[in-house]
Structures are given as structure tokens and as C-alpha cells.
Coordinates of C-alpha atoms in Angstrom, one line a residue:
Chain A
M1 CA 100.2 222.3 57.8
V2 CA 101.2 225.1 60.1
I3 CA 103.1 222.8 62.2
D4 CA 104.9 221.3 59.3
Q5 CA 106.0 224.7 58.1
T6 CA 107.5 225.7 61.4
K7 CA 109.4 222.3 61.4
M8 CA 110.7 223.0 58.0
A9 CA 111.8 226.5 59.0
D10 CA 113.6 225.0 62.0
L11 CA 115.3 222.5 59.9
A12 CA 116.4 225.2 57.5
D13 CA 117.7 227.2 60.4
N14 CA 119.6 224.2 61.7
L15 CA 121.1 223.4 58.4
A16 CA 122.2 226.9 57.9
Q17 CA 123.9 227.1 61.3
M18 CA 125.4 223.6 61.1
D19 CA 129.2 223.7 60.6
E20 CA 130.9 220.9 58.9
V21 CA 130.4 217.5 60.4
K22 CA 132.9 216.6 63.0
G23 CA 134.8 213.4 62.4
R24 CA 135.1 210.9 65.3
S25 CA 138.5 209.4 65.9
L26 CA 139.0 205.8 66.8
W27 CA 139.7 206.8 70.4
Q28 CA 136.5 208.9 70.7
D29 CA 134.5 205.9 69.3
A30 CA 136.2 203.6 71.8
R31 CA 135.6 206.0 74.7
Q32 CA 131.9 206.1 73.9
R33 CA 131.7 202.3 73.7
F34 CA 133.6 201.9 76.9
F35 CA 131.3 204.3 78.8
H36 CA 128.3 202.4 77.6
N37 CA 129.6 199.2 79.3
K38 CA 128.1 199.2 82.8
A39 CA 130.5 196.6 84.2
A40 CA 133.5 198.5 82.9
V41 CA 132.3 201.8 84.3
G42 CA 131.5 200.1 87.6
G43 CA 135.0 198.7 87.6
L44 CA 136.5 202.1 86.9
I45 CA 134.6 203.7 89.8
C46 CA 135.6 200.9 92.2
L47 CA 139.2 201.2 91.2
T48 CA 139.2 205.0 91.6
L49 CA 137.8 204.5 95.1
V50 CA 140.6 202.0 95.9
V51 CA 143.2 204.4 94.6
L52 CA 141.7 207.3 96.5
F53 CA 141.7 205.2 99.6
A54 CA 145.4 204.5 99.1
I55 CA 146.2 208.2 98.6
I56 CA 143.8 210.0 101.0
G57 CA 143.3 207.3 103.5
P58 CA 146.5 208.1 105.5
Y59 CA 145.1 211.6 106.4
F60 CA 142.3 209.9 108.4
A61 CA 144.4 207.4 110.2
V62 CA 144.7 207.9 114.0
W63 CA 147.5 205.3 114.3
S64 CA 150.6 204.9 112.1
N65 CA 151.3 201.6 110.5
E66 CA 154.3 200.8 112.8
E67 CA 152.8 202.0 116.1
I68 CA 151.9 199.2 118.5
D69 CA 148.8 199.8 120.6
W70 CA 150.1 198.5 124.0
A71 CA 146.6 198.5 125.5
I72 CA 145.4 196.0 123.0
I73 CA 148.5 193.8 122.2
G74 CA 148.0 190.2 123.3
N75 CA 144.2 190.7 123.4
A76 CA 143.6 191.2 119.7
A77 CA 140.8 188.7 119.6
T78 CA 138.7 190.3 122.3
M79 CA 139.6 194.0 122.2
G80 CA 141.1 194.5 118.7
A81 CA 137.9 194.4 116.7
P82 CA 137.1 197.3 114.4
S83 CA 135.8 200.3 116.3
I84 CA 135.5 204.0 115.6
A85 CA 135.9 204.9 119.2
N86 CA 139.6 203.9 119.6
G87 CA 140.6 204.9 116.1
H88 CA 141.2 201.4 114.8
Y89 CA 138.7 201.5 112.0
F90 CA 139.7 198.1 110.7
G91 CA 140.7 196.7 114.0
V92 CA 144.3 195.7 114.9
D93 CA 146.6 193.0 113.6
D94 CA 148.1 190.2 115.7
L95 CA 150.9 192.5 117.0
G96 CA 148.6 195.3 118.0
R97 CA 149.3 197.4 115.0
D98 CA 146.5 199.4 113.4
L99 CA 145.1 197.4 110.5
Y100 CA 143.6 200.4 108.7
S101 CA 147.1 201.9 108.2
R102 CA 148.5 198.5 107.4
V103 CA 145.9 197.9 104.7
I104 CA 146.6 201.3 103.2
Q105 CA 150.3 200.5 103.1
G106 CA 149.6 197.1 101.6
T107 CA 147.3 198.7 99.0
Q108 CA 150.0 201.2 98.0
I109 CA 152.6 198.5 97.6
S110 CA 150.4 196.0 95.8
L111 CA 149.1 198.6 93.3
M112 CA 152.7 199.8 92.7
V113 CA 153.9 196.2 92.0
G114 CA 151.0 195.8 89.6
I115 CA 151.7 199.0 87.7
V116 CA 155.5 198.8 87.6
G117 CA 155.3 195.1 86.5
A118 CA 152.8 195.9 83.8
S119 CA 154.9 199.0 82.6
I120 CA 158.1 196.9 82.3
S121 CA 156.1 194.3 80.4
V122 CA 154.7 197.0 78.1
V123 CA 158.0 198.6 77.3
V124 CA 160.1 195.4 76.9
G125 CA 157.3 193.3 75.3
T126 CA 156.3 196.0 72.8
L127 CA 159.9 196.8 71.6
Y128 CA 160.8 193.1 71.4
G129 CA 157.7 192.0 69.7
A130 CA 157.6 194.9 67.2
T131 CA 161.3 194.4 66.3
A132 CA 160.8 190.7 65.8
G133 CA 157.6 191.1 63.8
Y134 CA 158.9 194.0 61.7
F135 CA 162.2 192.5 60.6
G136 CA 160.9 188.9 60.3
G137 CA 162.9 186.2 58.8
R138 CA 165.7 184.5 60.7
L139 CA 165.8 187.2 63.4
D140 CA 162.1 186.8 64.1
G141 CA 162.6 183.0 64.3
A142 CA 165.5 183.3 66.7
M143 CA 163.7 185.9 68.9
M144 CA 160.5 184.0 69.1
R145 CA 162.2 180.6 69.8
T146 CA 163.8 182.3 72.7
V147 CA 160.4 183.4 74.0
D148 CA 159.1 179.9 73.5
I149 CA 162.0 178.5 75.6
L150 CA 161.6 181.1 78.3
M151 CA 157.9 180.5 78.5
S152 CA 158.2 176.8 79.2
I153 CA 160.2 177.5 82.3
P154 CA 158.2 177.4 85.5
Y155 CA 158.8 181.0 86.3
M156 CA 157.4 181.0 89.8
F157 CA 160.1 178.6 90.9
V158 CA 162.8 180.5 89.1
L159 CA 161.6 183.8 90.7
I160 CA 161.7 182.3 94.1
L161 CA 165.2 180.9 93.3
L162 CA 166.2 184.5 92.4
L163 CA 164.8 185.9 95.6
V164 CA 166.5 183.4 97.7
I165 CA 169.9 183.7 96.0
F166 CA 170.1 187.5 95.7
G167 CA 168.2 188.3 98.9
R168 CA 164.6 189.4 99.3
S169 CA 164.2 192.9 98.3
I170 CA 161.2 194.8 96.8
S171 CA 163.2 196.0 93.8
L172 CA 164.3 192.5 92.9
L173 CA 160.7 191.5 93.2
F174 CA 159.7 194.3 90.8
I175 CA 162.4 193.3 88.3
G176 CA 161.7 189.6 88.6
I177 CA 157.9 190.0 88.0
G178 CA 158.5 192.4 85.2
L179 CA 161.0 190.2 83.5
I180 CA 158.6 187.2 83.3
S181 CA 155.6 189.2 82.3
W182 CA 156.7 190.5 78.9
L183 CA 156.7 187.2 77.1
D184 CA 153.0 187.0 76.4
M185 CA 153.0 190.7 75.5
S186 CA 155.8 190.3 72.9
R187 CA 153.9 187.4 71.2
I188 CA 150.8 189.5 70.9
V189 CA 152.6 192.5 69.7
R190 CA 154.6 190.5 67.1
G191 CA 151.4 189.0 65.7
Q192 CA 149.9 192.5 65.3
T193 CA 153.0 193.9 63.8
L194 CA 153.0 191.2 61.1
T195 CA 149.6 192.4 59.9
I196 CA 150.4 196.2 60.2
K197 CA 153.7 196.0 58.4
N198 CA 152.0 195.0 55.1
K199 CA 149.7 198.0 55.2
E200 CA 150.1 200.7 52.5
F201 CA 151.2 203.5 54.8
V202 CA 154.2 201.5 55.9
E203 CA 155.0 200.8 52.2
A204 CA 154.7 204.5 51.5
A205 CA 157.1 205.3 54.4
L206 CA 159.5 202.7 53.1
A207 CA 159.3 204.2 49.6
T208 CA 160.2 207.7 50.9
G209 CA 163.2 206.3 52.6
V210 CA 162.3 206.4 56.3
S211 CA 164.6 204.3 58.5
S212 CA 163.4 201.1 60.0
F213 CA 163.6 202.3 63.5
T214 CA 161.6 205.5 62.8
I215 CA 158.9 203.3 61.0
I216 CA 158.6 201.1 64.1
R217 CA 158.4 204.2 66.4
R218 CA 156.2 206.4 64.3
H219 CA 154.0 204.0 62.4
I220 CA 154.0 200.5 64.0
I221 CA 153.8 201.3 67.7
P222 CA 151.0 203.9 67.6
N223 CA 148.9 201.4 65.8
L224 CA 149.6 198.8 68.4
L225 CA 148.5 200.9 71.3
G226 CA 144.9 199.6 71.4
V227 CA 146.0 195.9 71.8
V228 CA 148.8 196.9 74.2
A229 CA 146.4 199.0 76.4
V230 CA 143.9 196.1 76.7
Y231 CA 146.6 193.6 77.5
A232 CA 148.3 195.8 80.0
T233 CA 145.1 196.4 81.9
L234 CA 144.7 192.6 82.1
L235 CA 148.3 192.2 83.2
V236 CA 148.1 194.5 86.2
P237 CA 145.9 192.1 88.2
L238 CA 148.1 189.2 87.2
M239 CA 151.2 191.0 88.5
I240 CA 149.3 191.7 91.8
L241 CA 148.4 188.0 92.0
T242 CA 152.0 187.0 91.4
E243 CA 153.3 189.3 94.1
S244 CA 150.6 188.3 96.5
F245 CA 151.4 184.6 95.8
I246 CA 155.0 185.2 96.7
S247 CA 154.3 187.4 99.7
F248 CA 151.8 184.8 100.9
L249 CA 154.6 182.3 101.2
G250 CA 156.6 184.9 103.2
L251 CA 159.2 185.3 100.4
G252 CA 158.0 188.6 99.0
V253 CA 157.9 192.0 100.7
Q254 CA 159.5 192.1 104.2
E255 CA 158.5 193.8 107.4
P256 CA 157.8 196.6 108.1
N257 CA 156.5 196.8 104.5
T258 CA 153.5 194.8 103.6
S259 CA 151.2 193.9 100.7
W260 CA 147.8 192.4 100.2
G261 CA 149.4 188.9 99.9
A262 CA 151.3 189.3 103.2
L263 CA 148.2 190.7 105.0
I264 CA 146.0 187.9 103.7
S265 CA 148.6 185.4 104.8
E266 CA 148.7 186.9 108.3
G267 CA 145.0 187.0 108.5
A268 CA 144.7 183.4 107.3
G269 CA 147.2 182.4 110.0
T270 CA 145.2 184.0 112.9
M271 CA 141.6 183.5 111.8
Q272 CA 141.1 180.5 114.1
Y273 CA 141.4 182.8 117.1
G274 CA 138.3 184.6 115.9
T275 CA 140.1 187.7 114.5
I276 CA 138.2 187.4 111.2
W277 CA 138.7 191.1 110.3
Q278 CA 142.4 190.5 109.9
L279 CA 141.6 188.3 106.9
G280 CA 138.4 190.2 105.8
F281 CA 139.7 193.7 105.1
P282 CA 142.8 192.9 103.0
L283 CA 140.8 190.2 101.2
F284 CA 138.0 192.7 100.4
F285 CA 140.4 195.2 98.8
F286 CA 142.2 192.5 97.0
V287 CA 139.1 191.0 95.5
V288 CA 137.5 194.4 94.6
T289 CA 140.6 195.6 92.8
L290 CA 141.1 192.4 90.8
F291 CA 137.4 192.4 89.8
S292 CA 137.7 196.1 88.7
F293 CA 140.8 195.5 86.6
F294 CA 139.2 192.4 84.9
F295 CA 136.1 194.3 84.1
I296 CA 138.0 197.4 82.9
G297 CA 140.1 195.1 80.7
D298 CA 137.1 193.4 79.2
G299 CA 135.4 196.7 78.6
L300 CA 138.5 198.1 76.9
R301 CA 138.8 195.0 74.7
D302 CA 135.2 195.3 73.6
A303 CA 135.7 199.0 73.0
L304 CA 139.0 198.7 71.0
D305 CA 138.4 195.4 69.2
P306 CA 138.1 196.3 65.5
K307 CA 136.2 193.0 64.8
D308 CA 133.2 194.2 66.8
R309 CA 132.5 197.4 64.8
Chain B
M1 CA 153.7 163.4 61.9
L2 CA 156.7 161.5 63.1
N3 CA 158.8 164.4 61.7
F4 CA 156.8 166.9 63.7
I5 CA 157.1 164.9 66.9
L6 CA 160.8 164.6 66.4
R7 CA 161.1 168.3 65.9
R8 CA 159.2 169.1 69.1
V9 CA 161.3 166.7 71.1
L10 CA 164.5 168.2 69.6
V11 CA 163.4 171.6 70.8
A12 CA 162.5 170.4 74.2
I13 CA 165.9 168.9 75.0
P14 CA 168.0 172.1 74.7
T15 CA 165.3 173.9 76.6
I16 CA 165.8 171.5 79.5
L17 CA 169.6 171.9 79.3
V18 CA 169.3 175.7 79.3
L19 CA 167.2 175.5 82.4
I20 CA 169.7 173.2 84.2
I21 CA 172.7 175.4 83.2
F22 CA 170.8 178.6 84.1
S23 CA 169.9 177.4 87.6
F24 CA 173.4 176.0 88.1
L25 CA 175.0 179.4 87.3
L26 CA 172.5 181.2 89.3
M27 CA 173.3 179.1 92.4
H28 CA 177.0 179.4 91.8
S29 CA 176.7 183.2 91.7
A30 CA 175.0 183.3 95.1
P31 CA 177.0 185.2 97.7
G32 CA 178.7 182.9 100.2
G33 CA 179.3 179.2 99.8
P34 CA 176.9 176.6 101.0
F35 CA 179.1 175.9 104.0
T36 CA 179.8 179.5 105.1
S37 CA 178.5 179.8 108.7
E38 CA 178.8 182.3 111.5
R39 CA 181.5 180.2 113.1
P40 CA 184.2 179.8 110.4
L41 CA 185.5 176.2 109.9
P42 CA 189.3 175.6 110.0
P43 CA 190.7 175.8 106.5
E44 CA 191.7 172.1 106.4
V45 CA 188.1 171.0 107.3
M46 CA 186.7 173.4 104.8
A47 CA 189.0 172.0 102.1
N48 CA 187.9 168.4 103.0
I49 CA 184.3 169.3 102.8
E50 CA 184.7 171.1 99.5
A51 CA 186.6 168.1 98.1
K52 CA 183.8 165.8 99.2
Y53 CA 181.2 167.8 97.4
G54 CA 183.5 168.5 94.4
L55 CA 183.6 172.3 95.0
D56 CA 187.4 172.4 94.5
Q57 CA 187.0 171.5 90.9
P58 CA 186.9 174.2 88.2
L59 CA 183.5 175.6 87.4
W60 CA 183.0 173.9 84.0
K61 CA 183.9 170.5 85.6
Q62 CA 181.4 171.0 88.4
M63 CA 178.7 172.0 85.9
Y64 CA 179.6 169.1 83.6
D65 CA 179.3 166.6 86.5
Y66 CA 176.1 168.1 87.6
V67 CA 174.5 168.0 84.2
I68 CA 175.8 164.5 83.5
G69 CA 174.6 163.3 86.9
I70 CA 171.0 164.5 86.2
V71 CA 170.9 163.3 82.6
T72 CA 172.3 159.9 83.1
Q73 CA 171.0 158.9 86.6
F74 CA 168.5 161.5 87.6
D75 CA 170.9 162.3 90.4
F76 CA 170.5 165.8 91.8
G77 CA 173.4 165.5 94.2
P78 CA 173.6 165.8 98.0
S79 CA 171.5 168.2 100.0
F80 CA 173.6 171.1 101.4
R81 CA 171.4 171.3 104.5
Y82 CA 170.7 167.8 105.5
K83 CA 174.0 166.1 105.5
D84 CA 172.6 162.5 105.6
R85 CA 170.1 162.9 102.7
S86 CA 170.4 163.5 99.0
V87 CA 168.1 165.8 97.1
N88 CA 166.7 162.6 95.5
D89 CA 165.6 161.3 98.9
I90 CA 163.9 164.6 99.7
I91 CA 162.1 164.7 96.4
A92 CA 161.1 161.1 96.6
Q93 CA 159.4 161.8 99.9
G94 CA 157.3 164.8 98.7
F95 CA 156.6 164.1 95.1
P96 CA 154.1 161.3 95.5
V97 CA 151.9 163.5 97.7
T98 CA 152.0 166.4 95.2
L99 CA 151.3 164.0 92.3
T100 CA 148.3 162.5 94.1
Y101 CA 146.3 165.6 94.8
G102 CA 147.7 167.5 91.8
S103 CA 146.5 165.0 89.3
I104 CA 143.1 164.7 91.1
A105 CA 142.8 168.5 91.0
F106 CA 143.8 168.5 87.3
V107 CA 141.1 166.0 86.4
V108 CA 138.5 167.7 88.5
A109 CA 139.3 171.1 87.0
V110 CA 139.2 169.8 83.4
V111 CA 136.1 167.7 83.7
S112 CA 134.0 170.1 85.7
G113 CA 135.2 173.1 83.7
V114 CA 134.4 171.6 80.4
T115 CA 131.0 170.4 81.7
L116 CA 130.1 173.8 83.1
G117 CA 131.3 175.7 80.0
A118 CA 129.5 173.3 77.6
V119 CA 126.2 173.5 79.6
A120 CA 126.4 177.3 79.7
A121 CA 126.9 177.5 76.0
L122 CA 124.1 175.1 75.2
R123 CA 121.7 177.0 77.4
Q124 CA 122.9 180.4 76.5
N125 CA 121.1 183.3 78.3
T126 CA 119.2 181.1 80.7
W127 CA 119.7 181.1 84.4
L128 CA 122.1 178.1 84.0
D129 CA 124.3 180.2 81.7
Y130 CA 124.3 183.2 84.1
F131 CA 125.1 180.9 87.0
A132 CA 128.1 179.4 85.1
V133 CA 129.4 182.7 84.0
G134 CA 129.0 184.1 87.5
V135 CA 130.9 181.2 89.0
S136 CA 133.7 181.5 86.6
I137 CA 134.1 185.3 87.1
G138 CA 133.9 184.9 90.9
A139 CA 136.5 182.1 90.8
Q140 CA 138.8 184.2 88.7
V141 CA 139.5 186.5 91.6
L142 CA 139.8 183.7 94.2
P143 CA 143.2 182.2 93.5
N144 CA 144.3 179.2 95.6
F145 CA 145.9 181.3 98.3
V146 CA 142.6 183.0 98.9
M147 CA 140.5 179.8 98.5
A148 CA 142.5 177.8 100.9
P149 CA 141.9 180.0 104.0
L150 CA 138.3 180.6 103.0
L151 CA 137.6 176.8 102.7
V152 CA 139.3 176.1 106.0
L153 CA 137.3 178.9 107.6
V154 CA 134.0 177.4 106.4
F155 CA 134.5 173.7 106.4
T156 CA 136.9 173.4 109.3
L157 CA 136.3 176.2 111.7
Y158 CA 132.5 176.8 111.3
L159 CA 131.2 173.5 110.1
G160 CA 133.9 171.2 111.4
W161 CA 133.4 168.7 108.6
L162 CA 136.9 168.3 107.3
P163 CA 140.4 168.6 108.7
G164 CA 142.2 171.8 108.0
G165 CA 145.5 170.2 107.2
G166 CA 147.8 167.2 107.2
W167 CA 148.1 164.3 104.9
E168 CA 147.9 161.0 106.9
G169 CA 148.9 158.9 104.0
G170 CA 146.4 160.4 101.7
Q171 CA 143.0 159.6 103.3
I172 CA 140.1 161.0 101.4
Q173 CA 139.1 163.6 104.0
F174 CA 142.6 165.1 103.8
I175 CA 142.5 165.3 100.0
I176 CA 139.2 167.1 99.5
L177 CA 140.0 170.7 100.6
P178 CA 143.4 170.8 98.8
V179 CA 141.9 169.6 95.6
I180 CA 139.0 172.2 95.7
A181 CA 141.4 175.0 96.6
L182 CA 143.8 174.1 93.8
A183 CA 141.2 173.4 91.1
T184 CA 138.7 176.2 91.5
S185 CA 140.3 179.1 89.6
Y186 CA 141.5 176.8 86.7
M187 CA 138.1 175.2 86.5
A188 CA 136.8 178.7 86.0
S189 CA 139.2 179.5 83.2
I190 CA 138.5 176.2 81.5
A191 CA 134.7 176.8 81.8
R192 CA 135.1 180.3 80.2
I193 CA 137.2 179.0 77.3
T194 CA 134.9 176.1 76.7
R195 CA 131.8 178.4 76.7
S196 CA 133.1 180.9 74.2
S197 CA 134.6 178.4 71.8
M198 CA 131.5 176.2 71.9
L199 CA 129.3 179.3 71.2
E200 CA 131.4 180.0 68.2
V201 CA 131.2 176.4 67.0
L202 CA 127.5 176.2 67.5
R203 CA 127.0 179.2 65.1
S204 CA 129.1 177.8 62.3
N205 CA 127.9 176.5 59.1
F206 CA 128.5 172.8 59.5
I207 CA 126.3 172.7 62.7
R208 CA 123.5 174.5 60.8
T209 CA 123.8 171.8 58.1
A210 CA 123.6 169.1 60.7
K211 CA 120.5 170.7 62.1
A212 CA 119.0 171.2 58.7
K213 CA 119.3 167.5 57.8
G214 CA 117.5 166.7 61.0
L215 CA 120.1 165.1 63.2
P216 CA 119.1 164.7 66.8
S217 CA 120.7 167.5 69.0
R218 CA 122.5 164.9 71.1
K219 CA 124.3 163.6 68.1
I220 CA 125.1 167.1 66.9
I221 CA 126.6 168.1 70.2
L222 CA 128.6 164.9 70.9
G223 CA 129.5 164.1 67.3
H224 CA 130.1 167.4 65.7
A225 CA 130.3 170.3 68.2
L226 CA 132.3 168.9 71.1
K227 CA 135.6 168.1 69.3
P228 CA 136.3 171.4 67.6
S229 CA 135.2 173.4 70.7
L230 CA 137.7 171.5 72.9
L231 CA 140.7 172.6 70.8
P232 CA 141.3 175.9 72.8
V233 CA 140.8 173.9 76.0
I234 CA 143.6 171.5 74.9
S235 CA 146.0 174.4 74.3
Y236 CA 145.1 175.7 77.8
L237 CA 146.1 172.3 79.4
G238 CA 149.8 173.2 79.3
P239 CA 149.4 176.4 81.3
A240 CA 146.9 174.7 83.6
F241 CA 149.4 172.0 84.4
V242 CA 152.1 174.5 85.2
A243 CA 149.6 176.3 87.4
M244 CA 148.8 173.1 89.3
I245 CA 152.5 172.5 90.0
T246 CA 153.0 176.1 91.1
G247 CA 149.8 176.2 93.1
S248 CA 150.9 173.1 95.0
V249 CA 153.4 175.4 96.7
I250 CA 150.6 177.3 98.4
I251 CA 148.6 174.1 99.0
D252 CA 151.5 172.4 100.6
V253 CA 152.4 175.3 102.8
Y254 CA 148.8 176.1 103.9
F255 CA 147.6 172.5 104.4
S256 CA 150.9 171.1 105.6
T257 CA 150.5 168.2 103.1
G258 CA 154.2 167.6 102.9
G259 CA 154.5 167.7 99.1
I260 CA 157.4 169.1 97.1
G261 CA 156.0 172.6 97.4
Q262 CA 156.5 172.6 101.2
L263 CA 160.0 171.2 100.7
F264 CA 160.7 173.9 98.2
V265 CA 159.7 176.7 100.5
N266 CA 161.5 175.1 103.4
S267 CA 164.7 174.9 101.4
A268 CA 164.2 178.4 100.1
L269 CA 164.0 179.6 103.7
N270 CA 167.0 177.5 104.7
R271 CA 169.0 178.4 101.6
D272 CA 169.4 174.8 100.8
Y273 CA 170.5 175.6 97.2
S274 CA 170.9 172.1 95.8
T275 CA 167.3 171.1 96.9
I276 CA 165.8 174.3 95.4
M277 CA 167.7 173.7 92.2
G278 CA 166.6 170.0 92.1
I279 CA 163.0 170.9 92.5
T280 CA 163.2 173.8 90.0
I281 CA 164.7 171.5 87.4
L282 CA 162.3 168.7 88.2
T283 CA 159.2 170.9 87.7
G284 CA 160.8 172.5 84.6
V285 CA 161.4 169.1 83.0
L286 CA 157.8 168.1 83.9
T287 CA 156.4 171.3 82.4
I288 CA 158.5 171.1 79.2
S289 CA 157.6 167.5 78.7
F290 CA 153.9 168.1 79.3
N291 CA 153.9 171.1 77.0
T292 CA 155.5 169.0 74.2
L293 CA 152.9 166.3 74.8
V294 CA 150.1 168.8 74.5
D295 CA 151.6 170.3 71.3
I296 CA 151.7 166.9 69.7
L297 CA 148.2 166.0 70.9
Y298 CA 146.9 169.3 69.5
A299 CA 148.6 168.8 66.1
W300 CA 147.1 165.3 66.0
I301 CA 143.6 166.4 66.7
D302 CA 143.5 169.7 64.8
P303 CA 143.6 169.0 61.0
K304 CA 144.3 172.7 60.3
I305 CA 147.8 172.4 61.8
R306 CA 150.4 171.5 59.3
Y307 CA 153.6 169.8 60.2

């Protein structure tokens, strides 16, 4: 009985000290669920490491990405293997350039393409989809028909056509990839908007005379953020894939710039001479990053999906 | 139903026209004409050449002729790079190759993907399921331009079983690697889609009823579960088909199979505008027709779709 009494006293103390119960917001809930997902956390850690590699990596490089090691050039297969001693941690490429620096450069460019492409898609797709969904009716019909038409065009061919006609430049690549990526996003956002716009708080805003644009900005878009975040995370690897695809064909980034796709293409072209590291290192970073993004995206979807609660 | 089909076809036709006009205008806005070279031709010669290709006509007339040529006779005009060949000749040379390995890869991806996904769903949380899920996650980050070098590395360089490129009239050993490289990642997507939709169907009420009245499980799966769980797969067939055509660019370039993908990249590097346009339009028409077909098929199979 003594034990029970102390327990009761503790409980009374606790109750007396306890402040009001803290509410948990949607985002706190989501964060908790996300960090319970091992695959997603693993993905986040791997991705952080890749990003750190792209940022801090250059400070450890002995050779720059454009410098040619004249002692090795021509003998890449026999002397160019990865070694700590001569400062080529990842070996050298076919022209005697340091692969470590080249992979860092490729990582920077590929990540940038992914993020810029996904941002364009988020901005354009969200605005377009929210507008179409909110106004509905004939405008919605026309806007979504346009998306349907644009979607059925084999965009890879059109993108290559664009690159050929207007010259290959990295900014055009960004724009081209961004312009084709918002179509899916706008469809998803439109669907979500259709359900949100019939909620009571939108009705209340309408009744108090808030303008349509403000309703979209203040009420519709914040409620879309969860879906958009999930989809944007899944879009980044797709953008990286698209860029790599085009660079693999030699139509994307141009020397002296490089990207994972271009490096994989070079490595694939020289691997029969036994320089397997030229394929291996870019491929490793490519695969690890894509995996991470897919796992993070899946984790976010599980964390933010209202059906799963 | 007939009404629905008509409506779909009526949407498809303007889409194709938009694609043709868009690529025509794009080509026309390219800096420099197709015959600008480093050594300028005498003006009279230039005028003759332009007259021969109809470039002296006003823009709307050129566009009209081009569209009419494609619509009535499938004529994509002459190649701007190879003076003795038309775009049709070039496409006729490469298209059968692409069609051969592309359709094999398509069938392989669909059949093996559906099988893998269905088996994984039926044996959920066994080693078979984990294996199938593992394969499909792994294959997702191995797109065709990664698969192709890896396959050549293993099967050509290390094992020496299969040739690393070439076509040789489509002998079987030249087809195997391109098909695997092209099909893998789409097989993975199809397997994932099949698995999740089959799991959903297996938990639904009508399957429980079928079990409760004592139907053998083979009958339940083939007779009741398979058809509704394939619906999402059918809607993925359109994107998968587009991906096969796009992926053929990589396959052609890497394996030197000589299909339209290789011709496309070659003409892209040579700035052979009319060939690029021809191939873009051809693949666009194929895509749009295939998507329309899939839509109609979907509406026919899924009773929930109203038309």
C-alpha cells in the first residue's frame, strides 16, 4: 500500500505541474511518421552525404576537373586506377583528367538539373492546376484538354528537337525539362483543388468577399502543399533521369561541363579497355541518389497521406 | 460506345495536326537555312535549290504542302542531308528494326511484370514477395542507359556469351541484350502496379464472398481477381509504349542496331531537320494512336467508366 500511495502522490504532483496539453499540428505528426520509416531516414542520410560530397568534396581534391595529368594520359588503363598516392582518388578518365573532380562536377550539375526542373514543375504545375480546378467549368475543360494534348506528345523527341534547333545549352536543357514536367503536377493539383474548394472554409472566405486570387493563394495552395511536396520529391529523380538520358546521347551538357549521364556514357564507352572505375564511380552516385529520392518520396507519401491515419 | 470511340478519335486528330504544325514552325525558326554552309553558294544556285525544295514559297504554303503531303501520302519530304534519299527511305530502313525488338520488349515487360506482380501479391510477405519487390525497386534505378552497359559488361566482356552490338538481320543472339535492357525498368513498374492493385482486389468483398462459397482458389484468382487488378496495368500501357519508343534511342545508339533511334540521333547531330521532324511526327502519331486505343480498351473493360 505504501508503494501505491507514493505513486498516487507522484501522479498528483504530475497533474498539478502539467500545463495544458500541447496540440500536434499536421506537420508534426507527419514528421514523426517520417522519422519512424527506416528506409526514408536511410534515404535522407544517403542524400545528405551525396550533397555534402558535392559541396565539401572540392576542398579535398588534389587535381582540378580540367587539369590533364600528362604522366598518365594515354595509359589510363594501366596507370589511371584509383589511388590515394597520386591524388586521383577515383582514378582518371580517358583524357587523363581527375575523375574525383569530374564526379563532383557531374554531381553538382545533375542535382541542380533535378532541383531546378522540379521547382519549375512545382510553380507552373501548382498555379495552372489550382487555377483550372478552382474556376472549373469551361476554363477547366480547355486547360485540361491542353494538358491532355501536350501529354500525348513524345516529349523526349521534342526536347531533342529543341536542343538541336536552338543549340545545346544548359539553360535550354533546364527550361525544356521543366516545361515538360509540370503536366502531371497540374493534373494532381487540379484533382486536389476540386475537393478542397467545396470545403466550408473556402465557402466562408467567399461569403466574406475575399477575391478569387487571394483564396487560391491563402486557402487552396497551403492545403495542397503535402501532395505537392510528395510529388516534387518523386519528380527530382525523374528530372535527373531525363537529363542523364539526354547527356548519355551526347546531346545534353557540353564539355567542359559534365553530368552523371555524360560520365556514365564515357565510362560505358571505355569499359572494354579495363577502366571499369570510369563507369563505376558515376554509376554508384547516380544509383545511390535515385534510390534515396525514391525512398524519401515514399516515406513522405506515407507520412502525409491522410488516408493512412 | 461508338459515340465514345468517335469522340476519342476526334480528339486524336487535332492533336496530331498540332504536333505536325508545332514541329514545322520549330524547324522553320531554326537559325540558318538547311543549305547554309561555310562556303556560300552563288545566289542563282541557292535560288534553284530553294525552288526545288519549295523554300521560295510563302510560309503558309510550305506548311500546307508539308501537312497535306503527310496526311494524304505519308510523305515526309526529302532529307536535307542526304540528297539522294527521302525521309521515307530513311525511316523505312530503320523502323522495322525498332519495331521488332521494341514489340518483343513490350511483350516481355508486360508478361513478366504482370506475372511477377501477381505472384508477389498472392504470396504476400513470403520470400517470393520480398524477392519480387526487391527486383522491382532495384530495376527502378537501372534505366535502359545504365542496363545496357552493365549487360554488355557481364554478358559480352566477362562471359562472352552474347554479342555486344549489331543487328545482322535480327538473329536471335543480337536481339536478347537490347530486349532485356529495354524491358527491365518497365517490367519493374508493371510488377509494382500489378502487386498493389491485386492486393487491393484480394481484400475486397466480392473475393471474400467467392472464398466463403467455397470456390477453388485457382478459379477465384483467374475468374474474379485477375481482371479488375489488371485495370491500372492497362492504363500504364500507354506510358510504357512511349517509353519503349523513347528508350529505343538509347538501345539503338548503344547497341548499334540501326533502328530509328540511331537515325534520329545521327540526324540530330547532323542537323538534318526534315529527318528529325519526320521521326518526331511518326513517333508522335504512333503514341497518340496507341493512347487512343488504350483509352478505348480501358472503357470497354472497366464497367465503371461512362461514355
